[in-house]
């Protein structure tokens, strides 16, 4: 039941997003579009309540409860970012708005961008960890909390792996082609070649 609800929430997220952006830019109903976009967090509330009810009614904690917690955490961390990103692209394609800026590709700007994405991942994992720990406390000693604990490790691994990736952009920044060419030219001038 919970897995089906997670899938339904994901499908519902994209359906509400498409309907909200369509109403906003194709039908020119800005308030209706905004109302549809604001309904998206209700999906996560429904998923959270259904998961809690399932555990309360004696459901054995399983991987599906961990998946639900990770999904809710991801939506908290990246939901608004995703909606804003797609809204910018829809405004550009459907309403003649300016082209959304692309993420930086080189240097310190890229490292800052990756660091901000990692902070979103940290938020998503913190929410998932909090929900999972609450479920562990809720179940208590009466049930097997092993699957919930294993999902906590998954959330922690996601933070560490993404953190290492973001750190790599800081430690080994990719140089822009123009800066690399200028540096190469400067190196030739100093050596006389």
mmCIF file of C-alpha atoms in Angstrom, residues 31-137:
data_model
loop_
_atom_site.group_PDB
_atom_site.id
_atom_site.type_symbol
_atom_site.label_atom_id
_atom_site.label_comp_id
_atom_site.label_asym_id
_atom_site.label_seq_id
_atom_site.Cartn_x
_atom_site.Cartn_y
_atom_site.Cartn_z
ATOM 1 C CA UNK A 31 -4.080 32.380 -9.723
ATOM 2 C CA UNK A 32 -5.370 28.953 -10.705
ATOM 3 C CA UNK A 33 -1.851 27.900 -11.682
ATOM 4 C CA UNK A 34 -0.460 29.160 -8.387
ATOM 5 C CA UNK A 35 -3.212 27.352 -6.463
ATOM 6 C CA UNK A 36 -2.419 24.090 -8.246
ATOM 7 C CA UNK A 37 1.282 24.495 -7.515
ATOM 8 C CA UNK A 38 0.531 25.213 -3.860
ATOM 9 C CA UNK A 39 -1.422 21.929 -3.614
ATOM 10 C CA UNK A 40 1.734 19.888 -4.152
ATOM 11 C CA UNK A 41 2.818 19.831 -0.470
ATOM 12 C CA UNK A 42 -0.540 18.244 0.350
ATOM 13 C CA UNK A 43 0.662 15.090 -1.394
ATOM 14 C CA UNK A 44 3.483 14.721 1.109
ATOM 15 C CA UNK A 45 1.106 15.333 4.009
ATOM 16 C CA UNK A 46 -1.144 12.546 2.688
ATOM 17 C CA UNK A 47 1.865 10.219 2.371
ATOM 18 C CA UNK A 48 3.072 11.078 5.871
ATOM 19 C CA UNK A 49 -0.360 10.496 7.428
ATOM 20 C CA UNK A 50 -0.864 7.237 5.550
ATOM 21 C CA UNK A 51 2.538 5.960 6.686
ATOM 22 C CA UNK A 52 1.818 6.903 10.303
ATOM 23 C CA UNK A 53 -1.623 5.264 10.163
ATOM 24 C CA UNK A 54 -0.114 2.118 8.667
ATOM 25 C CA UNK A 55 2.417 1.890 11.506
ATOM 26 C CA UNK A 56 -0.236 2.682 14.102
ATOM 27 C CA UNK A 57 -2.505 -0.065 12.824
ATOM 28 C CA UNK A 58 0.211 -2.622 13.445
ATOM 29 C CA UNK A 59 1.943 -2.545 10.075
ATOM 30 C CA UNK A 60 5.393 -4.090 10.310
ATOM 31 C CA UNK A 61 8.042 -1.421 9.642
ATOM 32 C CA UNK A 62 9.566 -2.183 6.272
ATOM 33 C CA UNK A 63 11.556 -0.734 3.434
ATOM 34 C CA UNK A 64 8.454 0.984 2.081
ATOM 35 C CA UNK A 65 8.209 3.154 5.201
ATOM 36 C CA UNK A 66 11.864 4.149 4.733
ATOM 37 C CA UNK A 67 11.226 4.918 1.077
ATOM 38 C CA UNK A 68 8.301 7.139 2.061
ATOM 39 C CA UNK A 69 10.492 9.043 4.547
ATOM 40 C CA UNK A 70 13.236 9.522 1.940
ATOM 41 C CA UNK A 71 10.668 10.684 -0.626
ATOM 42 C CA UNK A 72 9.206 13.236 1.777
ATOM 43 C CA UNK A 73 12.711 14.454 2.658
ATOM 44 C CA UNK A 74 13.643 14.798 -1.010
ATOM 45 C CA UNK A 75 10.485 16.760 -1.696
ATOM 46 C CA UNK A 76 11.216 19.131 1.206
ATOM 47 C CA UNK A 77 14.808 19.626 0.057
ATOM 48 C CA UNK A 78 14.335 19.798 -3.700
ATOM 49 C CA UNK A 79 10.607 20.343 -4.351
ATOM 50 C CA UNK A 80 10.608 24.142 -4.420
ATOM 51 C CA UNK A 81 13.897 24.181 -6.355
ATOM 52 C CA UNK A 82 12.424 21.843 -8.997
ATOM 53 C CA UNK A 83 9.190 23.828 -9.291
ATOM 54 C CA UNK A 84 11.085 27.118 -9.616
ATOM 55 C CA UNK A 85 13.451 25.649 -12.220
ATOM 56 C CA UNK A 86 10.591 24.277 -14.322
ATOM 57 C CA UNK A 87 8.594 27.492 -13.884
ATOM 58 C CA UNK A 88 11.492 29.465 -15.360
ATOM 59 C CA UNK A 89 11.694 27.131 -18.343
ATOM 60 C CA UNK A 90 7.925 27.183 -18.864
ATOM 61 C CA UNK A 91 7.899 30.996 -18.715
ATOM 62 C CA UNK A 92 10.645 31.065 -21.347
ATOM 63 C CA UNK A 93 9.109 28.488 -23.678
ATOM 64 C CA UNK A 94 5.417 29.260 -23.270
ATOM 65 C CA UNK A 95 5.221 32.941 -22.348
ATOM 66 C CA UNK A 96 8.235 34.494 -24.051
ATOM 67 C CA UNK A 97 10.059 35.143 -20.794
ATOM 68 C CA UNK A 98 13.806 35.441 -20.537
ATOM 69 C CA UNK A 99 15.918 32.320 -20.857
ATOM 70 C CA UNK A 100 16.658 30.958 -17.390
ATOM 71 C CA UNK A 101 20.312 31.183 -16.448
ATOM 72 C CA UNK A 102 22.304 27.998 -16.722
ATOM 73 C CA UNK A 103 24.261 26.783 -13.721
ATOM 74 C CA UNK A 104 27.872 27.925 -13.713
ATOM 75 C CA UNK A 105 30.269 25.460 -15.306
ATOM 76 C CA UNK A 106 33.653 26.557 -14.029
ATOM 77 C CA UNK A 107 35.632 27.735 -11.038
ATOM 78 C CA UNK A 108 34.438 29.037 -7.704
ATOM 79 C CA UNK A 109 30.949 29.811 -9.027
ATOM 80 C CA UNK A 110 30.435 26.126 -9.844
ATOM 81 C CA UNK A 111 31.776 25.126 -6.428
ATOM 82 C CA UNK A 112 29.280 27.480 -4.722
ATOM 83 C CA UNK A 113 26.457 26.088 -6.859
ATOM 84 C CA UNK A 114 27.378 22.502 -5.959
ATOM 85 C CA UNK A 115 27.666 23.505 -2.301
ATOM 86 C CA UNK A 116 24.130 24.932 -2.358
ATOM 87 C CA UNK A 117 22.843 21.725 -3.940
ATOM 88 C CA UNK A 118 24.599 19.734 -1.223
ATOM 89 C CA UNK A 119 22.868 21.890 1.413
ATOM 90 C CA UNK A 120 19.551 20.882 -0.165
ATOM 91 C CA UNK A 121 20.602 17.245 0.051
ATOM 92 C CA UNK A 122 21.578 17.809 3.682
ATOM 93 C CA UNK A 123 18.120 19.258 4.387
ATOM 94 C CA UNK A 124 16.415 16.372 2.572
ATOM 95 C CA UNK A 125 18.416 13.816 4.525
ATOM 96 C CA UNK A 126 17.837 15.609 7.834
ATOM 97 C CA UNK A 127 14.071 15.521 7.254
ATOM 98 C CA UNK A 128 14.212 11.845 6.262
ATOM 99 C CA UNK A 129 16.383 11.018 9.283
ATOM 100 C CA UNK A 130 13.996 12.874 11.578
ATOM 101 C CA UNK A 131 10.980 11.046 10.165
ATOM 102 C CA UNK A 132 12.734 7.697 10.369
ATOM 103 C CA UNK A 133 13.855 8.307 13.958
ATOM 104 C CA UNK A 134 10.317 9.354 14.891
ATOM 105 C CA UNK A 135 9.041 6.115 13.359
ATOM 106 C CA UNK A 136 11.619 4.123 15.339
ATOM 107 C CA UNK A 137 10.464 5.776 18.562
#
